[in-house]
PDB file of C-alpha atoms in Angstrom:
ATOM      1  CA  MET A   1       7.843  11.460 -34.797  1.00 62.00           C
ATOM      2  CA  ILE A   2       6.678   8.751 -32.503  1.00 66.00           C
ATOM      3  CA  ARG A   3       9.367   9.688 -29.969  1.00 70.00           C
ATOM      4  CA  ASP A   4       7.589  13.000 -29.445  1.00 66.00           C
ATOM      5  CA  LEU A   5       4.420  11.168 -28.357  1.00 70.00           C
ATOM      6  CA  ILE A   6       6.156   9.204 -25.608  1.00 77.00           C
ATOM      7  CA  ASP A   7       6.092  10.861 -22.204  1.00 80.00           C
ATOM      8  CA  ARG A   8       9.424   9.827 -20.721  1.00 84.00           C
ATOM      9  CA  GLU A   9       8.626  11.388 -17.352  1.00 86.00           C
ATOM     10  CA  LYS A  10       5.585   9.135 -16.905  1.00 88.00           C
ATOM     11  CA  ILE A  11       7.520   6.059 -17.976  1.00 90.00           C
ATOM     12  CA  ARG A  12      10.261   6.829 -15.442  1.00 92.00           C
ATOM     13  CA  ARG A  13       7.682   7.489 -12.745  1.00 92.00           C
ATOM     14  CA  VAL A  14       5.909   4.196 -13.492  1.00 94.00           C
ATOM     15  CA  LEU A  15       9.204   2.324 -13.286  1.00 95.00           C
ATOM     16  CA  LEU A  16      10.077   4.039  -9.996  1.00 96.00           C
ATOM     17  CA  TYR A  17       6.685   3.135  -8.505  1.00 96.00           C
ATOM     18  CA  LEU A  18       7.097  -0.467  -9.656  1.00 97.00           C
ATOM     19  CA  LEU A  19      10.494  -0.549  -7.975  1.00 97.00           C
ATOM     20  CA  TYR A  20       8.929   1.017  -4.855  1.00 97.00           C
ATOM     21  CA  ILE A  21       6.293  -1.733  -4.684  1.00 97.00           C
ATOM     22  CA  VAL A  22       8.754  -4.549  -5.348  1.00 97.00           C
ATOM     23  CA  VAL A  23      11.173  -3.276  -2.690  1.00 96.00           C
ATOM     24  CA  ALA A  24       8.333  -2.839  -0.172  1.00 96.00           C
ATOM     25  CA  GLN A  25       7.097  -6.366  -0.890  1.00 95.00           C
ATOM     26  CA  PHE A  26      10.635  -7.700  -0.573  1.00 95.00           C
ATOM     27  CA  PHE A  27      11.031  -6.152   2.879  1.00 94.00           C
ATOM     28  CA  GLN A  28       7.518  -7.293   3.843  1.00 93.00           C
ATOM     29  CA  ASP A  29       8.427 -10.886   2.983  1.00 92.00           C
ATOM     30  CA  THR A  30      11.976 -11.007   4.313  1.00 90.00           C
ATOM     31  CA  LEU A  31      13.059  -8.696   7.108  1.00 87.00           C
ATOM     32  CA  PHE A  32       9.678  -7.760   8.573  1.00 86.00           C
ATOM     33  CA  SER A  33       8.158 -11.218   8.371  1.00 83.00           C
ATOM     34  CA  SER A  34      10.278 -12.251  11.343  1.00 83.00           C
ATOM     35  CA  LEU A  35       9.525  -9.203  13.528  1.00 85.00           C
ATOM     36  CA  SER A  36       6.418  -9.741  15.589  1.00 85.00           C
ATOM     37  CA  ILE A  37       4.689  -8.333  18.635  1.00 89.00           C
ATOM     38  CA  PHE A  38       2.600 -10.812  20.644  1.00 90.00           C
ATOM     39  CA  GLY A  39       3.014 -13.256  17.781  1.00 88.00           C
ATOM     40  CA  VAL A  40       1.538 -10.841  15.209  1.00 91.00           C
ATOM     41  CA  ASN A  41       3.512  -9.645  12.179  1.00 91.00           C
ATOM     42  CA  MET A  42       3.124  -6.243  10.606  1.00 92.00           C
ATOM     43  CA  PHE A  43       1.458  -6.020   7.218  1.00 94.00           C
ATOM     44  CA  PHE A  44       2.232  -2.673   5.621  1.00 94.00           C
ATOM     45  CA  MET A  45       1.624  -3.300   1.910  1.00 96.00           C
ATOM     46  CA  PRO A  46      -1.730  -1.451   1.917  1.00 96.00           C
ATOM     47  CA  ALA A  47       0.289   1.681   2.731  1.00 97.00           C
ATOM     48  CA  ALA A  48       2.058   1.450  -0.629  1.00 96.00           C
ATOM     49  CA  ALA A  49      -1.254   1.586  -2.503  1.00 97.00           C
ATOM     50  CA  VAL A  50      -2.466   4.432  -0.280  1.00 97.00           C
ATOM     51  CA  ALA A  51       0.755   6.408  -0.786  1.00 97.00           C
ATOM     52  CA  ILE A  52       0.677   6.133  -4.564  1.00 97.00           C
ATOM     53  CA  GLY A  53      -3.007   7.049  -4.606  1.00 96.00           C
ATOM     54  CA  ALA A  54      -2.340  10.038  -2.359  1.00 95.00           C
ATOM     55  CA  PHE A  55       0.421  11.439  -4.562  1.00 95.00           C
ATOM     56  CA  GLU A  56      -0.746  10.428  -8.035  1.00 94.00           C
ATOM     57  CA  GLY A  57      -4.517  10.205  -7.829  1.00 93.00           C
ATOM     58  CA  GLY A  58      -7.134   7.500  -7.814  1.00 94.00           C
ATOM     59  CA  ILE A  59      -6.385   5.896 -11.178  1.00 95.00           C
ATOM     60  CA  TRP A  60      -2.683   5.450 -10.461  1.00 95.00           C
ATOM     61  CA  GLY A  61      -3.497   4.328  -6.906  1.00 96.00           C
ATOM     62  CA  ALA A  62      -5.881   1.691  -8.216  1.00 97.00           C
ATOM     63  CA  ALA A  63      -3.465   0.496 -10.915  1.00 97.00           C
ATOM     64  CA  PHE A  64      -0.504   0.166  -8.584  1.00 97.00           C
ATOM     65  CA  GLY A  65      -2.782  -1.157  -5.833  1.00 97.00           C
ATOM     66  CA  LEU A  66      -3.696  -3.957  -8.216  1.00 97.00           C
ATOM     67  CA  ILE A  67      -0.016  -4.791  -8.688  1.00 96.00           C
ATOM     68  CA  ALA A  68       0.736  -4.585  -4.951  1.00 96.00           C
ATOM     69  CA  GLY A  69      -2.320  -6.675  -4.116  1.00 95.00           C
ATOM     70  CA  PHE A  70      -1.397  -9.300  -6.687  1.00 95.00           C
ATOM     71  CA  LEU A  71       2.139  -9.573  -5.289  1.00 95.00           C
ATOM     72  CA  ALA A  72       0.810  -9.785  -1.727  1.00 93.00           C
ATOM     73  CA  ASP A  73      -1.718 -12.462  -2.695  1.00 92.00           C
ATOM     74  CA  ILE A  74       1.003 -14.514  -4.334  1.00 92.00           C
ATOM     75  CA  SER A  75       3.192 -14.116  -1.265  1.00 89.00           C
ATOM     76  CA  TYR A  76       0.483 -15.155   1.198  1.00 84.00           C
ATOM     77  CA  ASP A  77      -1.353 -17.771  -0.899  1.00 79.00           C
ATOM     78  CA  ASN A  78      -4.604 -15.814  -0.929  1.00 77.00           C
ATOM     79  CA  VAL A  79      -7.033 -16.372  -3.749  1.00 79.00           C
ATOM     80  CA  ALA A  80      -7.786 -12.760  -4.664  1.00 87.00           C
ATOM     81  CA  LEU A  81      -8.570 -10.939  -1.432  1.00 91.00           C
ATOM     82  CA  LEU A  82      -5.764  -8.378  -1.586  1.00 94.00           C
ATOM     83  CA  THR A  83      -5.861  -8.101  -5.382  1.00 94.00           C
ATOM     84  CA  VAL A  84      -9.418  -6.810  -5.023  1.00 95.00           C
ATOM     85  CA  LEU A  85      -8.916  -4.751  -1.858  1.00 96.00           C
ATOM     86  CA  PHE A  86      -5.705  -2.815  -2.612  1.00 97.00           C
ATOM     87  CA  PRO A  87      -6.970  -1.127  -5.808  1.00 97.00           C
ATOM     88  CA  ILE A  88     -10.006   0.070  -3.872  1.00 97.00           C
ATOM     89  CA  LEU A  89      -7.771   1.477  -1.131  1.00 97.00           C
ATOM     90  CA  GLY A  90      -5.483   3.180  -3.647  1.00 97.00           C
ATOM     91  CA  PHE A  91      -8.402   4.642  -5.576  1.00 97.00           C
ATOM     92  CA  PHE A  92     -10.110   6.081  -2.500  1.00 96.00           C
ATOM     93  CA  ALA A  93      -6.825   7.492  -1.185  1.00 96.00           C
ATOM     94  CA  GLY A  94      -6.517   9.348  -4.485  1.00 95.00           C
ATOM     95  CA  VAL A  95     -10.087  10.591  -4.310  1.00 95.00           C
ATOM     96  CA  LEU A  96      -9.651  11.757  -0.722  1.00 94.00           C
ATOM     97  CA  THR A  97      -6.460  13.664  -1.471  1.00 93.00           C
ATOM     98  CA  ARG A  98      -7.981  15.249  -4.536  1.00 91.00           C
ATOM     99  CA  TRP A  99     -11.171  16.526  -2.930  1.00 91.00           C
ATOM    100  CA  PHE A 100     -10.967  16.438   0.856  1.00 91.00           C
ATOM    101  CA  VAL A 101      -7.469  16.308   2.383  1.00 88.00           C
ATOM    102  CA  ASN A 102      -3.927  17.154   1.368  1.00 88.00           C
ATOM    103  CA  ALA A 103      -1.121  14.618   1.009  1.00 85.00           C
ATOM    104  CA  SER A 104       0.495  15.546   4.318  1.00 91.00           C
ATOM    105  CA  LEU A 105       2.034  12.911   6.545  1.00 94.00           C
ATOM    106  CA  PHE A 106      -0.792  13.225   9.069  1.00 95.00           C
ATOM    107  CA  ALA A 107      -3.557  12.758   6.483  1.00 95.00           C
ATOM    108  CA  TYR A 108      -1.629   9.878   4.929  1.00 96.00           C
ATOM    109  CA  MET A 109      -1.256   8.166   8.312  1.00 96.00           C
ATOM    110  CA  VAL A 110      -4.987   8.491   8.992  1.00 96.00           C
ATOM    111  CA  MET A 111      -5.722   6.986   5.559  1.00 97.00           C
ATOM    112  CA  CYS A 112      -3.231   4.181   6.296  1.00 97.00           C
ATOM    113  CA  LEU A 113      -4.909   3.500   9.639  1.00 97.00           C
ATOM    114  CA  ALA A 114      -8.236   3.142   7.820  1.00 97.00           C
ATOM    115  CA  ALA A 115      -6.622   0.992   5.102  1.00 97.00           C
ATOM    116  CA  PHE A 116      -4.956  -1.266   7.681  1.00 97.00           C
ATOM    117  CA  ALA A 117      -8.263  -1.622   9.533  1.00 97.00           C
ATOM    118  CA  ALA A 118     -10.076  -2.471   6.283  1.00 96.00           C
ATOM    119  CA  THR A 119      -7.391  -5.011   5.376  1.00 95.00           C
ATOM    120  CA  ALA A 120      -7.500  -6.606   8.829  1.00 95.00           C
ATOM    121  CA  GLY A 121     -11.296  -6.656   8.627  1.00 94.00           C
ATOM    122  CA  ALA A 122     -11.232  -8.416   5.270  1.00 93.00           C
ATOM    123  CA  GLN A 123      -8.685 -10.926   6.552  1.00 90.00           C
ATOM    124  CA  MET A 124     -10.760 -11.491   9.705  1.00 92.00           C
ATOM    125  CA  LEU A 125     -13.941 -12.005   7.700  1.00 90.00           C
ATOM    126  CA  ASP A 126     -12.191 -14.576   5.547  1.00 84.00           C
ATOM    127  CA  LEU A 127     -10.931 -16.445   8.614  1.00 86.00           C
ATOM    128  CA  ALA A 128     -14.213 -16.094  10.542  1.00 86.00           C
ATOM    129  CA  LEU A 129     -16.038 -17.763   7.665  1.00 84.00           C
ATOM    130  CA  GLN A 130     -13.594 -20.656   8.060  1.00 85.00           C
ATOM    131  CA  GLY A 131     -14.660 -21.062  11.695  1.00 85.00           C
ATOM    132  CA  HIS A 132     -11.967 -19.214  13.662  1.00 85.00           C
ATOM    133  CA  GLU A 133     -12.848 -17.543  16.950  1.00 89.00           C
ATOM    134  CA  LEU A 134     -13.885 -13.904  16.505  1.00 88.00           C
ATOM    135  CA  ALA A 135     -12.326 -12.594  19.743  1.00 90.00           C
ATOM    136  CA  ALA A 136      -8.895 -13.928  18.792  1.00 91.00           C
ATOM    137  CA  LEU A 137      -9.263 -12.503  15.281  1.00 93.00           C
ATOM    138  CA  LEU A 138     -10.155  -9.064  16.643  1.00 94.00           C
ATOM    139  CA  ARG A 139      -7.095  -9.106  18.914  1.00 94.00           C
ATOM    140  CA  VAL A 140      -4.787 -10.065  16.047  1.00 94.00           C
ATOM    141  CA  GLY A 141      -6.405  -7.546  13.693  1.00 94.00           C
ATOM    142  CA  LEU A 142      -5.992  -4.696  16.173  1.00 95.00           C
ATOM    143  CA  ILE A 143      -2.355  -5.543  16.891  1.00 95.00           C
ATOM    144  CA  GLN A 144      -1.585  -5.928  13.169  1.00 95.00           C
ATOM    145  CA  THR A 145      -3.185  -2.567  12.404  1.00 95.00           C
ATOM    146  CA  LEU A 146      -1.273  -0.682  15.081  1.00 95.00           C
ATOM    147  CA  TRP A 147       2.011  -2.563  14.536  1.00 94.00           C
ATOM    148  CA  SER A 148       1.979  -1.711  10.815  1.00 95.00           C
ATOM    149  CA  LEU A 149       1.700   2.058  11.312  1.00 95.00           C
ATOM    150  CA  PRO A 150       5.426   2.783  11.907  1.00 94.00           C
ATOM    151  CA  MET A 151       6.362   1.169   8.601  1.00 95.00           C
ATOM    152  CA  ALA A 152       3.622   3.144   6.864  1.00 96.00           C
ATOM    153  CA  ALA A 153       5.391   6.320   7.971  1.00 95.00           C
ATOM    154  CA  VAL A 154       8.612   5.011   6.433  1.00 96.00           C
ATOM    155  CA  LEU A 155       6.853   4.260   3.125  1.00 96.00           C
ATOM    156  CA  TYR A 156       5.540   7.830   2.900  1.00 96.00           C
ATOM    157  CA  PHE A 157       8.864   9.537   2.196  1.00 96.00           C
ATOM    158  CA  PRO A 158      10.114   7.557  -0.837  1.00 95.00           C
ATOM    159  CA  CYS A 159       6.699   7.802  -2.458  1.00 94.00           C
ATOM    160  CA  ARG A 160       6.580  11.539  -1.830  1.00 94.00           C
ATOM    161  CA  ALA A 161      10.021  11.868  -3.410  1.00 93.00           C
ATOM    162  CA  ILE A 162       8.884   9.962  -6.519  1.00 93.00           C
ATOM    163  CA  GLY A 163       5.664  11.981  -6.713  1.00 87.00           C
ATOM    164  CA  ARG A 164       7.482  15.295  -6.531  1.00 81.00           C
ATOM    165  CA  LYS A 165      10.308  14.281  -8.861  1.00 70.00           C
ATOM    166  CA  LYS A 166      10.321  16.129 -12.133  1.00 52.00           C
ATOM    167  CA  VAL A 167      12.542  13.996 -14.311  1.00 44.00           C
TER     168      VAL A 167
END
């Protein structure tokens, strides 16, 4: 039968990861958009793509990174910056956890630090090309990267629970 060909565990896992991304984006846009340090808001959505890539592999990380990037671009009126960047981050997180590091909290946080720096760099490049001052952009990028790390740690645990869940 056709019901035997459907992998219900994967469907449930996909739905849980979609919920994970939507909830993370909701909190990014609502509660955490008003919390700032030195006038800089945290931006932790790259951590969602990294987490899924770390627990599910590069293909899943890229696919869900595409969804997370698309939602973030819609939220911030970007053209396609995050839609292109997040799948790359998710894919490489999956590759790194498959071949070089484990999916421990420490390794995940190091990957998130790199992902936050890459995201801030891409945002800074976009703004520098529009004529903004580089020193101010570097200050904001550094604060955004460091300020986003605590929320990345929070995003690790639900994703780990979904990744380990055997439905």
